[in-house]
């Protein structure tokens, strides 16, 4: 039986084993997918020991950059994201990929039916999550990508890194004065229930406001977007879609995701 795992710290909350079990059941694939807690600074020994027998691993907070260094070969998405969330043993080597960005794109484009093509996109935040989604969004040909971050220099650095791939610019929160078609909250503000310094000018009735975080209740960002007349959704579908892409990398088949998202939503 092939062995898979998700490596992180903390890891108890992870829904990945549940998601991969649901995917595997769709194809009668027999696999073992476990949660693996790695101590701080101990990602590499944990991964070495896992890959003595393991076929693939997902990697989550705080080890995505360690996984980038651990991989012997990288996909373009992983290289530009500066982070790896999917490791695979292929032949004698360990390949590193990043499926977070394609997960976000599929959730917004396919599940919520908001294509990025010819749309204005605002990404709030300039940490690892923001960096990981820029290239997959750029491939969808939006009109423009704007990045706003509390620490403006980090947004400016992302613009410099990605300006060959998209029409991309950085604005401060104070400079945000017009509506965007798609607004993605890639900050960790929702984790602590903090409010972002945004006003209703950035939202319109056509705006999709997407919080990468997910919870049983609307986040402060989603509450603001709804109050300003936009459609507000969370990132549960992104979690499932990034897992689906990892599953495809490991098993060569793309699972159906909607029923899996619906089941997780019922149990949030
Ligand atoms: P990082 O720590 O790398 O970056 C955090 C970002 O949030 C920075 O841009 C930081 O700004 C900003 N920020 C934090 N607090 C505030 C605040 N109070 N006001 C304004 N900005 C704030 O985190 P990640 O990029 O790794 O993760 C961000 C989020 O994305 C997390 O909530 C994570 O759960 C989510 N995520 C969801 C996924 C999914 O599958 N649904 C997948 C991956 C991530 P500054 O630079 O100024 O510090």
JSON list of N, CA, C and O in Angstrom, two decimals, residues 38-39 49 61-62 79 226 231 242:
[
{"chain": "A", "resi": 38, "resn": "UNK", "atom": "N", "xyz": [6.37, 17.43, 12.73]},
{"chain": "A", "resi": 38, "resn": "UNK", "atom": "CA", "xyz": [7.84, 17.60, 12.75]},
{"chain": "A", "resi": 38, "resn": "UNK", "atom": "C", "xyz": [8.15, 18.69, 13.76]},
{"chain": "A", "resi": 38, "resn": "UNK", "atom": "O", "xyz": [7.44, 19.70, 13.83]},
{"chain": "A", "resi": 39, "resn": "UNK", "atom": "N", "xyz": [9.20, 18.48, 14.55]},
{"chain": "A", "resi": 39, "resn": "UNK", "atom": "CA", "xyz": [9.60, 19.53, 15.49]},
{"chain": "A", "resi": 39, "resn": "UNK", "atom": "C", "xyz": [10.24, 20.68, 14.73]},
{"chain": "A", "resi": 39, "resn": "UNK", "atom": "O", "xyz": [10.74, 20.51, 13.62]},
{"chain": "A", "resi": 49, "resn": "UNK", "atom": "N", "xyz": [13.23, 10.38, 6.82]},
{"chain": "A", "resi": 49, "resn": "UNK", "atom": "CA", "xyz": [12.74, 9.14, 7.39]},
{"chain": "A", "resi": 49, "resn": "UNK", "atom": "C", "xyz": [11.42, 8.72, 6.73]},
{"chain": "A", "resi": 49, "resn": "UNK", "atom": "O", "xyz": [11.22, 7.55, 6.39]},
{"chain": "A", "resi": 61, "resn": "UNK", "atom": "N", "xyz": [2.33, 24.71, 7.09]},
{"chain": "A", "resi": 61, "resn": "UNK", "atom": "CA", "xyz": [2.98, 25.67, 7.97]},
{"chain": "A", "resi": 61, "resn": "UNK", "atom": "C", "xyz": [3.73, 24.95, 9.09]},
{"chain": "A", "resi": 61, "resn": "UNK", "atom": "O", "xyz": [3.16, 24.03, 9.69]},
{"chain": "A", "resi": 62, "resn": "UNK", "atom": "N", "xyz": [4.97, 25.26, 9.44]},
{"chain": "A", "resi": 62, "resn": "UNK", "atom": "CA", "xyz": [5.78, 26.34, 8.90]},
{"chain": "A", "resi": 62, "resn": "UNK", "atom": "C", "xyz": [6.91, 25.83, 7.99]},
{"chain": "A", "resi": 62, "resn": "UNK", "atom": "O", "xyz": [7.96, 26.44, 7.91]},
{"chain": "A", "resi": 79, "resn": "UNK", "atom": "N", "xyz": [9.16, 27.05, -7.66]},
{"chain": "A", "resi": 79, "resn": "UNK", "atom": "CA", "xyz": [10.34, 27.92, -7.69]},
{"chain": "A", "resi": 79, "resn": "UNK", "atom": "C", "xyz": [9.93, 29.38, -7.49]},
{"chain": "A", "resi": 79, "resn": "UNK", "atom": "O", "xyz": [10.50, 30.09, -6.68]},
{"chain": "A", "resi": 226, "resn": "UNK", "atom": "N", "xyz": [-19.41, 41.73, 2.37]},
{"chain": "A", "resi": 226, "resn": "UNK", "atom": "CA", "xyz": [-20.87, 41.55, 2.24]},
{"chain": "A", "resi": 226, "resn": "UNK", "atom": "C", "xyz": [-21.60, 42.85, 2.56]},
{"chain": "A", "resi": 226, "resn": "UNK", "atom": "O", "xyz": [-22.53, 43.24, 1.85]},
{"chain": "A", "resi": 231, "resn": "UNK", "atom": "N", "xyz": [-19.97, 39.81, -3.20]},
{"chain": "A", "resi": 231, "resn": "UNK", "atom": "CA", "xyz": [-20.15, 38.40, -2.87]},
{"chain": "A", "resi": 231, "resn": "UNK", "atom": "C", "xyz": [-18.92, 37.94, -2.10]},
{"chain": "A", "resi": 231, "resn": "UNK", "atom": "O", "xyz": [-17.80, 38.11, -2.58]},
{"chain": "A", "resi": 242, "resn": "UNK", "atom": "N", "xyz": [-6.33, 22.39, -3.88]},
{"chain": "A", "resi": 242, "resn": "UNK", "atom": "CA", "xyz": [-4.87, 22.16, -3.87]},
{"chain": "A", "resi": 242, "resn": "UNK", "atom": "C", "xyz": [-4.57, 20.70, -3.59]},
{"chain": "A", "resi": 242, "resn": "UNK", "atom": "O", "xyz": [-3.64, 20.12, -4.14]}
]
